[in-house]
Amino acid sequence: MNVLDIRGLTKKFGEFVAVDNMSLTVREGEIFGFLGANGAGKSTTINMVSSLLRPSSGEIRILDRDITKQSRFAKLNLGIVPQDLAIYEDMTAYENVSFFAGLYGLRGTQLKERTEEALEFVGLSDKAKSLPKNFSGGMKRRLNIACAIAHKPKLIIMDEPTVGIDPQSRNYILTSVRNLNESGCTIIYTSHYMEEVEEICSRIAIVDHGKIIAEGTKEQLKSTITDVKDIRIEVKSAQPAAAGVLKAIPGVRTVLQEENVIRIHSDAAVDNLNRILKQLMDDGMEIRSVEEKEPNLETVFLTLTGRNLRD
Amino acid sequence: MWKDIWFLVIRTLRATFRKRSTMILYFGLPIAGILASLLLYGSQGATELRVGVVNGDDGQTIAADTVQFVQGLDHVKVVNVTQQELQDQLAASDLDSGLIIESGYSESVRSGSPDHIAIQSVKGAQVTAYMKSMLYGYIDNVAAMGRISAGNDAKFQQLYDRYRSADFKVTSESVNDTSTTKEMSYQSIGFLLMFMMTSAVSLSELILKNRENRTYFRVLSSPINARTYVMANILMNLIVMLAQIVIVLFFMRVVFRIDPGMPVAQMFGILLLFSLVSVSISLVIVAFSKSTAMAGALSNLIVTPTCLLSGCFFPISIMPDAIRRVSDFLPQNWVLQSIEKLQSGEGFAGVWFNLSILFAFAVVFFLIATYKFGRNNDTRNFV
Ligand SMILES: Nc1ncnc2c1ncn2[C@@H]1O[C@H](COP(=O)(O)OP(=O)(O)O)[C@@H](O)[C@H]1O
Ligand SMILES: [Mg+2]
């Protein structure tokens, strides 16, 4: 069964097209990765799925029912972890979860049990009576997640749930996502960190400028770029002009420079490593290390868009 | 839907009133308003009425007792003067009023038809009204004794002695000063109106605050829709104001024992109507604000000045005509006018017009808020 079906979805803000004729299917039991740079249109898509924004055109179905025609059904089966924290600072962690779960009609002992369960799940049971204003960023994110899962939705959408938090909380969240999935939830996981997406997602869609530019398992995605090699060169005191010169070398497709690290995507079929290194040395740069990396999602993204995911 | 609304109301109230400081803000301040009114009018009542007495009926017990009675009245200070001194000092405002007892006064009272007594003042009726009514009550009583005893000296003396020993104090105490308690209760209501308005605005502001902290959108992604959400906010607002009204009336009537000079139930009804006006105004403020900061600024611009102009802080009668005309457009003034009318003894029928105006205010503001909410860009984008 398809948990989420998006057909020809478009959202315009005035002239600007934030989501452009997008179609997408998420099947039951998946952890679906929604990968894209900032501003790609991920949150806008999610806001339309959660009925917060009205699509300019297109159709959205949750569990095979149209969300505008059966909005209550759609909302009851959906759990949203918003990108921007949506918790009440003046309510305790327990009250926050209990409040949001109550919006879905839970009351009494059931509400109490589900609230405790959700807090337990994100590891905040011992903080149940504390106010979130004393929480760390990671704890707030976890509370944000607890608020979305207490009513046991079929589909949980997490919009960048790991933005700006410590590695420990991040690992905790990634583990929770897997556990949730094992307990039967379908999950859409939105991020612009490809390591995360690569680690937990069974299927991935890459979004750029409101369009899905690639979709599939990570193996499928990587196999589309076997013709590209990913070279990483670390130098001492890189020259700002290095990139332009390197692009002129045959076979080189893209050059990215981050401080003293130069990343080059080049045609796998062309042997040009010597020329590249010579060029750098001629320009007075001292080479510290050279590495040819396995293609990963970032390589895929870079190849498809010519841009780095983090820009 | 009502279950959802109720759920939202309870949870929001619980979170809002968790802090003691909020409790004080919403309920302590209106009570402080009553205290302030007590002080304001308590101290004003203590300013004495200076009465010059010209006693031309020397040596007569009734005349002497009359002077003593006036002296015994609250907030009255008696000085003995001559006729000439009285005129001079009244003119110079050293005295507020004069009591002139002519020779033959005691005899006339005793015979049952009081005469040879006059009250003078330059300030007009208001100042002397209190003393006059007290004094005439006293004279009437003594004159009645004179009529009953019908020339029988012993009998009159008996009645008069009993009256002097017993009723004297009771009279001057029981009549005390209802006009002051009326003013106190009027003033307390004036303050209450302002506190109702400020609390209404800050509770409506929760809509903006929750938009800023994003919880509003999170709520809307649940089965709760925007209309349910706003209705819950309005209901919560009305509940808080209802509590404010009940608490203030309770403290006024039961704790401080201030007699408002009108049925408390009528006061309650008018205030309840005003709570509708108050919510609708707060919704207008919120509808026209993009942020809580802006709503706060708007509310400062609107609430306090209109309360000032409509007589919430001091009686409107001391303000110039132009301002009084402005106050016709302010709902608080219509509340206060109704209360004044009811205090002065007009029946509830006499304030129907005022109440209709208040209701109209509520309706108009609600319509404006609804229209503006509908036109706001962000709510149009958000289903
Ligand atoms: N309410 C809005 N009005 C105008 N433009 C918007 C609005 N919301 C988002 N956008 C624009 O739409 C694009 C996509 O935004 P968003 O969906 O938040 O991206 P992402 O979540 O992938 O980072 C951005 O360029 C953003 O500026
Ligand atoms: Mg986003």
XYZ file of C-alpha atoms and ligand atoms in Angstrom:
722
model
C 0.000 0.000 0.000
C 1.132 3.536 -0.670
C 1.224 5.579 2.502
C 1.809 8.805 0.625
C 1.033 9.628 -2.967
C 1.901 12.989 -4.443
C 0.851 13.797 -7.999
C 1.829 16.896 -9.941
C 2.202 18.991 -6.821
C 3.046 22.644 -7.388
C 3.306 25.569 -4.996
C 3.859 29.114 -6.143
C 4.565 32.068 -3.902
C 3.641 34.843 -6.274
C 5.849 34.317 -9.302
C 8.283 32.107 -7.437
C 7.779 28.361 -7.901
C 8.861 26.653 -4.668
C 7.564 23.203 -5.565
C 7.434 22.366 -9.233
C 5.128 19.646 -10.515
C 6.397 17.091 -8.028
C 5.310 13.465 -8.015
C 6.322 11.033 -5.337
C 5.268 7.751 -3.796
C 6.137 6.470 -0.342
C 5.316 2.847 0.426
C 4.371 1.304 3.704
C 7.298 0.417 5.950
C 9.844 2.640 4.262
C 12.205 5.153 5.727
C 12.052 7.542 2.864
C 14.819 10.102 2.580
C 13.964 13.531 1.263
C 17.293 15.107 0.475
C 17.937 18.597 -0.772
C 19.843 21.809 -0.123
C 18.342 24.654 1.862
C 15.570 26.271 -0.129
C 14.994 23.236 -2.342
C 11.325 23.100 -1.370
C 11.310 20.271 1.154
C 9.493 22.097 3.934
C 7.030 23.613 1.504
C 6.158 20.131 0.269
C 5.751 18.882 3.831
C 3.577 21.856 4.769
C 1.248 20.946 1.921
C 1.155 17.307 3.001
C 0.262 18.406 6.530
C -2.520 20.688 5.208
C -0.832 23.858 6.410
C -0.351 25.210 2.918
C -2.801 24.984 0.081
C -1.180 23.604 -3.090
C -1.335 25.768 -6.189
C -2.139 22.583 -8.024
C -1.734 18.848 -7.714
C -3.025 16.069 -5.541
C -1.932 14.520 -2.263
C -3.200 11.212 -0.937
C -2.438 9.664 2.431
C -3.277 5.950 2.787
C -5.079 6.237 -0.547
C -7.408 9.001 0.560
C -7.328 12.555 -0.716
C -6.208 14.893 2.075
C -8.547 17.725 1.136
C -11.597 15.496 0.884
C -10.824 13.502 4.018
C -8.715 15.909 5.931
C -9.514 14.533 9.381
C -8.527 11.030 8.352
C -5.316 12.313 6.808
C -4.378 14.365 9.838
C -5.134 11.572 12.309
C -2.737 9.276 10.480
C 0.008 11.804 10.192
C 2.647 12.821 12.713
C 4.642 15.937 11.959
C 7.996 16.859 13.412
C 8.338 20.440 12.199
C 11.657 21.857 11.126
C 11.256 24.761 13.530
C 10.655 23.556 17.059
C 6.989 23.744 17.956
C 6.825 23.278 21.693
C 5.406 25.378 24.511
C 8.156 26.764 26.695
C 5.778 27.321 29.586
C 4.487 23.744 29.692
C 6.465 20.826 31.076
C 7.746 18.140 28.706
C 4.933 15.884 29.855
C 2.277 18.535 29.314
C 3.622 19.298 25.852
C 3.347 15.715 24.698
C 0.023 15.244 26.413
C -1.300 18.448 24.801
C -0.383 17.484 21.261
C -1.566 13.913 21.728
C -4.839 15.279 23.098
C -5.390 17.199 19.874
C -5.823 13.820 18.203
C -8.652 12.927 20.542
C -6.744 10.887 23.122
C -8.070 11.296 26.668
C -7.784 9.799 30.121
C -5.599 6.793 30.843
C -4.892 6.236 27.175
C -3.567 9.771 26.882
C -1.452 9.249 29.981
C -0.005 5.952 28.765
C 0.782 7.207 25.284
C 2.394 10.342 26.700
C 4.651 8.353 29.002
C 5.458 5.933 26.212
C 6.466 8.727 23.842
C 8.650 10.417 26.444
C 10.269 7.086 27.236
C 10.871 6.537 23.551
C 12.864 9.749 23.122
C 14.626 9.269 26.445
C 13.027 12.169 28.295
C 11.122 10.271 30.983
C 13.275 11.670 33.747
C 12.708 15.193 32.426
C 8.938 14.836 32.186
C 8.269 17.488 34.815
C 10.850 19.991 33.574
C 10.162 23.020 31.439
C 11.754 22.900 27.954
C 13.388 26.284 28.442
C 16.016 24.501 30.529
C 16.592 21.874 27.831
C 19.553 21.589 25.482
C 18.945 21.880 21.754
C 19.052 18.096 21.367
C 16.553 17.532 24.163
C 14.160 20.034 22.625
C 14.419 18.238 19.294
C 13.642 14.960 20.999
C 10.650 16.499 22.752
C 9.533 17.837 19.387
C 9.592 14.247 18.121
C 7.750 12.867 21.141
C 4.934 15.349 20.459
C 4.520 13.900 16.969
C 4.487 10.210 17.798
C 2.317 9.870 20.897
C -0.869 9.417 18.879
C 0.735 6.555 16.929
C 0.360 7.813 13.390
C 0.914 5.562 10.372
C 3.119 8.136 8.704
C 5.664 10.294 10.474
C 7.304 13.152 8.647
C 10.455 14.557 10.183
C 11.631 17.843 8.772
C 15.338 18.211 9.507
C 15.082 16.759 13.008
C 18.820 16.901 13.619
C 19.599 20.485 12.692
C 22.095 22.060 15.053
C 22.386 19.442 17.767
C 25.156 17.512 19.479
C 26.315 14.165 17.978
C 24.958 12.221 20.927
C 21.419 13.512 20.484
C 21.756 12.993 16.759
C 22.631 9.329 17.223
C 19.801 8.965 19.683
C 17.384 10.390 17.141
C 18.659 8.232 14.307
C 18.265 5.148 16.478
C 14.737 6.217 17.440
C 13.859 6.622 13.786
C 14.928 3.042 13.127
C 13.018 1.794 16.167
C 9.912 3.662 15.111
C 10.201 2.133 11.686
C 10.588 -1.346 13.127
C 7.456 -0.818 15.195
C 5.539 -0.343 11.956
C 5.722 3.361 11.166
C 6.437 4.667 7.744
C 8.836 7.553 7.960
C 9.751 10.417 5.698
C 13.056 11.771 6.786
C 14.022 15.174 5.484
C 17.548 16.393 5.719
C 20.349 18.176 4.021
C 22.899 15.935 5.737
C 23.485 13.118 3.311
C 25.422 10.941 5.769
C 22.256 10.603 7.860
C 20.079 9.899 4.898
C 22.566 7.394 3.562
C 22.725 5.707 6.956
C 19.053 5.163 7.679
C 16.961 5.566 4.549
C 15.791 2.696 2.424
C 14.792 4.942 -0.450
C 15.814 8.462 -1.284
C 14.536 11.319 -3.388
C 16.852 14.199 -4.200
C 15.066 17.535 -4.528
C 16.401 20.596 -6.216
C 14.554 23.791 -7.139
C 11.250 22.185 -6.225
C 11.793 19.187 -8.496
C 12.793 15.612 -7.791
C 15.944 15.111 -9.817
C 16.699 11.532 -8.759
C 14.956 8.815 -6.839
C 15.769 5.269 -5.710
C 17.747 3.231 -3.210
C 21.182 4.578 -2.431
C 22.758 1.810 -4.529
C 20.598 2.776 -7.479
C 21.507 6.397 -7.054
C 25.203 5.701 -6.795
C 25.169 3.381 -9.800
C 24.002 6.284 -11.943
C 27.352 7.936 -11.477
C 29.867 5.167 -12.157
C 31.350 7.361 -14.861
C 32.524 9.916 -12.329
C 35.460 9.819 -9.977
C 35.633 11.884 -6.811
C 39.111 13.231 -6.025
C 39.943 14.952 -2.774
C 43.213 16.829 -2.544
C 44.496 18.493 0.582
C 47.065 21.223 0.047
C 48.994 23.676 2.125
C 47.785 27.243 1.655
C 45.438 26.929 -1.288
C 45.321 29.730 -3.857
C 41.912 31.239 -4.408
C 42.380 31.021 -8.177
C 43.018 27.274 -8.199
C 39.477 26.239 -9.142
C 39.298 28.183 -12.391
C 42.541 26.799 -13.726
C 41.681 23.216 -12.832
C 38.350 23.369 -14.673
C 40.238 23.838 -17.911
C 41.863 20.407 -17.594
C 40.144 17.807 -19.821
C 37.753 15.501 -17.996
C 37.253 17.762 -14.981
C 33.573 18.462 -14.421
C 33.342 20.342 -11.164
C 35.808 21.809 -8.717
C 34.945 22.753 -5.174
C 37.268 24.412 -2.776
C 36.717 24.401 0.974
C 39.618 26.045 2.755
C 42.597 23.824 2.005
C 40.644 20.955 0.528
C 39.964 20.806 -3.178
C 37.274 18.410 -4.410
C 37.184 17.465 -8.035
C 34.648 15.463 -9.975
C 36.052 14.156 -13.129
C 35.209 11.697 -15.883
C 36.291 8.278 -14.731
C 37.448 7.441 -18.226
C 39.993 10.262 -18.445
C 43.374 9.869 -16.786
C 44.098 13.364 -15.593
C 45.300 13.043 -12.000
C 48.908 13.813 -12.936
C 47.931 16.935 -14.804
C 45.812 18.112 -11.933
C 48.560 17.620 -9.370
C 51.172 19.240 -11.624
C 48.926 22.238 -12.098
C 48.558 22.667 -8.374
C 52.270 22.383 -7.781
C 52.995 24.808 -10.604
C 50.732 27.257 -8.838
C 52.937 26.978 -5.785
C 50.730 24.758 -3.665
C 52.252 22.018 -1.559
C 50.270 18.787 -1.710
C 49.596 16.981 1.544
C 47.327 14.157 0.540
C 45.385 12.827 -2.411
C 42.401 10.565 -2.079
C 39.988 9.043 -4.539
C 36.694 8.523 -2.804
C 33.928 6.026 -3.344
C 30.977 7.816 -4.832
C 28.430 8.699 -2.167
C 25.191 10.650 -2.134
C 27.077 13.874 -2.079
C 28.860 12.886 -5.278
C 25.480 12.087 -6.757
C 24.116 15.431 -5.720
C 27.151 17.255 -6.974
C 27.076 15.479 -10.282
C 23.404 16.163 -10.767
C 23.351 19.782 -9.713
C 26.942 20.984 -10.000
C 26.603 22.343 -6.485
C 27.565 21.203 -3.032
C 24.678 20.141 -0.827
C 25.787 22.424 1.977
C 25.985 25.653 0.013
C -15.703 20.237 18.096
C -16.809 21.399 21.560
C -14.698 18.654 23.093
C -11.688 19.987 21.204
C -12.433 23.568 22.205
C -12.803 22.588 25.820
C -9.560 20.641 25.723
C -7.707 23.641 24.304
C -9.263 26.005 26.831
C -8.363 23.883 29.854
C -4.823 23.200 28.725
C -4.128 26.807 27.836
C -5.584 28.126 31.081
C -3.523 25.672 33.065
C -0.326 26.717 31.325
C -1.115 30.429 31.514
C -2.011 30.522 35.181
C 0.752 28.256 36.365
C 2.819 31.269 37.330
C 1.784 33.157 40.424
C 2.768 36.419 38.759
C 0.101 35.839 36.096
C -2.500 35.260 38.774
C -1.558 38.559 40.375
C -1.628 40.328 37.036
C -5.088 39.094 36.106
C -6.827 39.009 39.487
C -4.664 40.858 41.977
C -4.607 44.107 40.031
C -8.408 44.475 39.794
C -8.582 43.954 43.556
C -5.862 46.550 43.960
C -8.133 48.767 41.862
C -10.815 48.510 44.529
C -8.277 49.381 47.200
C -7.144 52.374 45.183
C -10.746 53.547 44.875
C -11.206 53.135 48.608
C -8.179 55.310 49.220
C -9.102 57.883 46.589
C -12.604 58.460 47.854
C -11.876 57.672 51.469
C -9.407 60.520 51.638
C -11.521 62.837 49.541
C -14.432 62.309 51.930
C -12.192 63.352 54.782
C -11.783 66.851 53.413
C -14.029 68.723 55.720
C -17.037 70.801 55.022
C -16.469 74.018 56.933
C -19.722 75.343 58.269
C -20.094 78.773 59.883
C -22.889 78.909 62.424
C -24.717 82.075 63.413
C -26.799 81.138 66.408
C -29.354 83.897 67.069
C -31.442 81.657 69.294
C -29.184 81.844 72.319
C -29.796 79.798 75.402
C -32.306 77.452 73.787
C -31.636 73.722 74.116
C -33.000 72.791 70.699
C -30.885 75.396 68.926
C -27.777 74.295 70.819
C -28.525 70.636 70.080
C -29.032 71.426 66.412
C -25.603 73.005 66.215
C -24.151 70.033 68.018
C -25.857 67.655 65.602
C -24.277 69.397 62.656
C -20.955 69.322 64.423
C -21.359 65.597 64.962
C -21.837 64.873 61.261
C -18.987 63.181 59.489
C -16.597 65.479 57.694
C -18.180 68.634 59.021
C -16.342 71.283 60.990
C -18.340 73.958 62.751
C -17.140 77.464 63.638
C -19.248 80.046 65.455
C -19.358 83.332 63.609
C -21.367 86.527 63.432
C -23.623 87.324 60.486
C -21.024 89.679 59.051
C -18.155 87.239 59.481
C -20.198 84.566 57.767
C -20.738 86.694 54.664
C -17.056 87.656 54.508
C -15.701 84.187 55.030
C -18.124 82.606 52.575
C -17.060 85.149 50.000
C -13.410 84.456 50.748
C -14.053 80.695 50.565
C -12.819 80.255 54.095
C -16.158 78.631 54.769
C -18.061 76.223 52.530
C -21.459 76.962 53.916
C -23.324 78.796 56.632
C -26.076 77.762 59.023
C -28.162 80.679 60.261
C -30.425 80.061 63.239
C -32.617 83.000 64.079
C -34.275 83.804 67.315
C -37.528 81.826 67.669
C -36.147 78.745 65.918
C -36.364 76.453 68.941
C -39.876 77.584 69.671
C -41.004 76.954 66.077
C -39.574 73.450 66.026
C -41.146 72.667 69.315
C -44.502 73.833 68.137
C -44.215 71.469 65.173
C -43.581 73.887 62.305
C -39.847 74.570 61.954
C -38.853 78.031 60.813
C -36.143 80.671 61.335
C -33.368 78.526 59.971
C -31.399 78.962 56.715
C -28.451 77.374 54.970
C -26.172 79.469 52.815
C -23.387 78.534 50.492
C -21.541 79.995 47.537
C -20.634 76.697 45.994
C -24.182 75.723 45.327
C -26.352 72.814 46.233
C -23.848 69.996 45.882
C -21.692 70.934 48.818
C -24.520 71.541 51.219
C -26.856 68.807 50.027
C -25.398 66.265 52.379
C -25.586 68.511 55.413
C -28.987 69.813 54.415
C -30.551 66.398 54.111
C -29.100 65.280 57.403
C -30.122 68.442 59.188
C -33.653 68.551 57.848
C -34.109 64.945 58.831
C -33.094 65.874 62.316
C -35.320 68.945 62.515
C -38.260 67.021 61.113
C -37.897 64.453 63.838
C -37.844 67.027 66.591
C -40.728 68.930 65.020
C -42.717 65.719 64.886
C -42.181 65.300 68.606
C -43.436 68.839 69.077
C -46.606 68.006 67.132
C -47.164 64.802 69.046
C -46.759 66.438 72.440
C -49.156 69.218 71.331
C -47.971 71.836 73.787
C -47.427 69.379 76.627
C -43.952 70.380 77.841
C -43.341 67.340 79.998
C -44.279 64.971 77.235
C -42.079 66.764 74.709
C -39.180 66.729 77.136
C -39.641 62.990 77.630
C -39.688 62.255 73.898
C -36.850 64.617 73.220
C -34.617 63.194 75.925
C -35.111 59.694 74.672
C -34.349 60.821 71.122
C -31.184 62.583 72.206
C -29.858 59.642 74.168
C -30.735 56.881 71.745
C -31.347 57.810 68.156
C -28.857 60.530 67.848
C -25.848 58.437 66.996
C -27.759 55.930 64.972
C -29.011 58.622 62.661
C -25.690 60.172 61.924
C -24.047 56.824 61.381
C -26.504 54.900 59.268
C -26.913 57.562 56.648
C -23.170 57.952 56.683
C -22.248 58.359 53.023
C -23.795 56.258 50.312
C -22.665 58.815 47.794
C -19.073 57.979 48.677
C -19.548 54.213 48.377
C -21.267 54.805 45.058
C -18.236 56.697 43.885
C -15.933 54.015 45.224
C -17.763 51.238 43.439
C -18.026 53.323 40.262
C -14.284 53.885 40.389
C -13.540 50.213 41.089
C -15.549 49.319 38.001
C -13.603 51.931 36.037
C -10.351 50.227 36.969
C -11.851 46.812 36.323
C -12.770 47.848 32.771
C -9.151 48.662 32.086
C -7.868 45.425 33.588
C -10.435 43.443 31.623
C -9.248 45.077 28.429
C -5.558 44.519 29.101
C -6.108 40.907 30.057
C -8.263 40.352 26.977
C -5.509 41.711 24.763
C -2.793 39.629 26.353
C -4.846 36.460 26.064
C -5.723 37.141 22.424
C -2.061 37.839 21.880
C -1.482 34.151 22.544
C -2.638 33.619 18.963
C 0.281 35.721 17.767
C 2.674 34.310 20.326
C 1.861 30.769 19.273
C 2.333 31.775 15.688
C 5.760 33.087 16.603
C 6.730 29.963 18.524
C 5.278 27.831 15.699
C 2.961 25.812 17.912
C -0.012 27.359 16.105
C 0.989 25.626 12.881
C 1.705 22.408 14.694
C -1.810 22.538 16.145
C -3.293 23.213 12.721
C -1.599 20.129 11.321
C -3.622 18.119 13.839
C -7.374 17.635 13.340
C -7.958 21.024 15.032
C -8.782 23.729 12.488
C -8.147 27.451 12.714
C -11.735 28.295 13.592
C -11.815 25.872 16.509
C -8.529 27.274 17.676
C -9.701 30.892 17.652
C -13.012 29.994 19.277
C -11.150 28.259 22.084
C -9.082 31.390 22.529
C -12.197 33.561 22.721
C -13.895 31.238 25.165
C -10.849 31.133 27.379
C -10.709 34.905 27.277
C -14.354 35.211 28.324
C -13.841 32.748 31.158
C -10.943 34.759 32.540
C -12.928 37.991 32.362
C -15.908 36.327 33.994
C -13.626 35.303 36.829
C -12.316 38.853 37.081
C -15.837 40.247 37.300
C -16.932 37.758 39.926
C -13.817 38.319 42.009
C -14.076 42.099 41.871
C -17.775 42.151 42.728
C -17.164 39.684 45.538
C -14.342 41.714 47.008
C -16.241 44.942 46.594
C -19.456 43.744 48.164
C -18.414 41.044 50.623
C -14.848 41.790 51.629
C -14.760 45.581 51.548
C -18.497 46.002 52.082
C -18.853 48.842 49.617
C -22.474 49.507 48.767
C -22.590 50.193 44.999
C -26.009 51.815 45.319
C -27.471 49.489 42.675
C -28.194 45.781 42.386
C -24.975 43.795 42.006
C -26.686 41.490 39.518
C -27.215 44.440 37.162
C -23.590 45.424 37.503
C -22.631 41.855 36.704
C -24.818 41.833 33.607
C -23.371 45.057 32.236
C -19.814 43.895 32.874
C -20.513 40.609 31.155
C -21.676 42.523 28.119
C -18.508 44.567 28.295
C -16.399 41.402 28.331
C -17.760 40.689 24.845
C -16.764 44.170 23.723
C -13.379 43.686 25.300
C -12.690 40.397 23.505
C -13.779 41.834 20.203
C -11.478 44.843 20.588
C -8.576 42.573 21.507
C -9.251 40.498 18.390
C -9.159 43.631 16.259
C -5.811 44.536 17.800
C -4.460 41.047 17.132
C -5.843 40.980 13.604
C -4.031 44.195 12.737
C -0.749 43.157 14.366
C 2.024 41.205 12.736
C 3.757 40.330 15.991
C 3.194 40.281 19.723
C 5.413 43.341 20.000
C 3.163 45.230 17.621
C 0.045 44.064 19.436
C 1.555 45.228 22.699
C 2.280 48.637 21.221
C -1.211 48.913 19.713
C -2.800 47.918 22.968
C -0.798 50.565 24.821
C -1.957 53.097 22.268
C -5.577 52.068 22.561
C -6.442 50.709 25.979
C -5.053 53.217 28.448
C -5.916 56.403 26.533
C -9.485 55.328 25.826
C -9.930 54.310 29.454
C -8.661 57.713 30.457
C -10.969 59.557 28.088
C -13.998 57.530 29.007
C -13.682 58.199 32.712
C -12.264 54.937 34.025
C -9.746 56.742 36.205
C -11.657 59.843 37.255
C -15.146 61.142 36.618
C -15.671 62.434 33.125
C -17.589 65.439 34.469
C -14.346 67.244 35.203
C -13.233 67.013 31.565
C -13.832 69.590 28.847
C -16.830 69.282 26.540
C -14.815 68.265 23.489
C -13.396 65.252 25.276
C -16.788 64.314 26.603
C -18.047 64.169 23.052
C -15.173 61.848 22.125
C -16.109 59.555 24.956
C -19.433 58.837 23.244
C -17.415 56.683 20.884
C -15.791 54.720 23.653
C -17.539 51.617 24.970
C -16.111 52.001 28.481
C -18.004 55.282 28.784
C -21.282 53.571 27.976
C -20.668 51.069 30.742
C -19.871 53.804 33.251
C -22.851 55.891 32.167
C -25.148 52.915 32.647
C -23.785 52.353 36.110
C -24.184 56.006 36.982
C -27.781 55.946 35.806
C -28.582 52.818 37.758
C -26.885 54.262 40.834
C -28.980 57.393 40.606
C -32.065 55.249 40.826
C -33.091 54.768 37.223
C -34.480 51.338 36.500
C -32.878 48.810 34.216
C -35.247 50.008 31.499
C -33.429 53.336 31.535
C -30.175 51.812 30.302
C -31.467 49.664 27.459
C -30.147 52.128 24.967
C -26.663 52.035 26.543
C -26.674 48.263 26.537
C -27.682 48.132 22.876
C -24.828 50.477 22.038
C -22.416 48.216 23.905
C -23.708 45.193 22.057
C -23.344 47.041 18.785
C -19.722 47.839 19.656
C -19.059 44.137 20.225
C -20.677 43.137 16.941
C -18.874 45.774 14.894
C -15.463 44.928 16.337
C -16.038 41.223 15.822
C -16.910 41.879 12.191
C -13.829 44.035 11.674
C -11.601 41.370 13.238
C -13.153 38.590 11.179
C -12.795 40.591 7.982
C -9.171 41.435 8.730
C -8.287 37.879 9.740
C -9.757 36.708 6.472
C -7.655 39.164 4.493
C -4.370 38.505 6.277
C -1.943 36.945 3.858
C -0.531 34.284 6.081
C -3.907 32.960 7.111
C -5.013 32.899 3.512
C -2.057 30.809 2.570
C -2.655 28.547 5.489
C -5.775 26.478 5.158
N 5.655 31.717 2.593
C 6.585 31.861 1.649
N 6.553 32.909 0.822
C 7.481 33.076 -0.143
N 8.475 32.227 -0.370
C 8.576 31.132 0.414
C 7.631 30.892 1.461
N 7.985 29.741 2.077
C 9.084 29.281 1.446
N 9.441 30.104 0.431
C 10.558 29.922 -0.474
O 10.413 28.654 -1.054
C 11.666 28.033 -1.205
C 11.641 26.670 -0.583
O 11.629 26.796 0.810
P 11.586 25.555 1.771
O 10.496 24.673 1.349
O 11.533 26.065 3.161
O 12.994 24.881 1.505
P 13.720 23.717 2.316
O 12.824 23.248 3.389
O 14.007 22.672 1.300
O 14.974 24.299 2.859
C 12.693 28.952 -0.572
O 13.334 29.672 -1.600
C 11.879 29.859 0.270
O 12.472 31.147 0.316
Mg 13.131 23.193 5.329
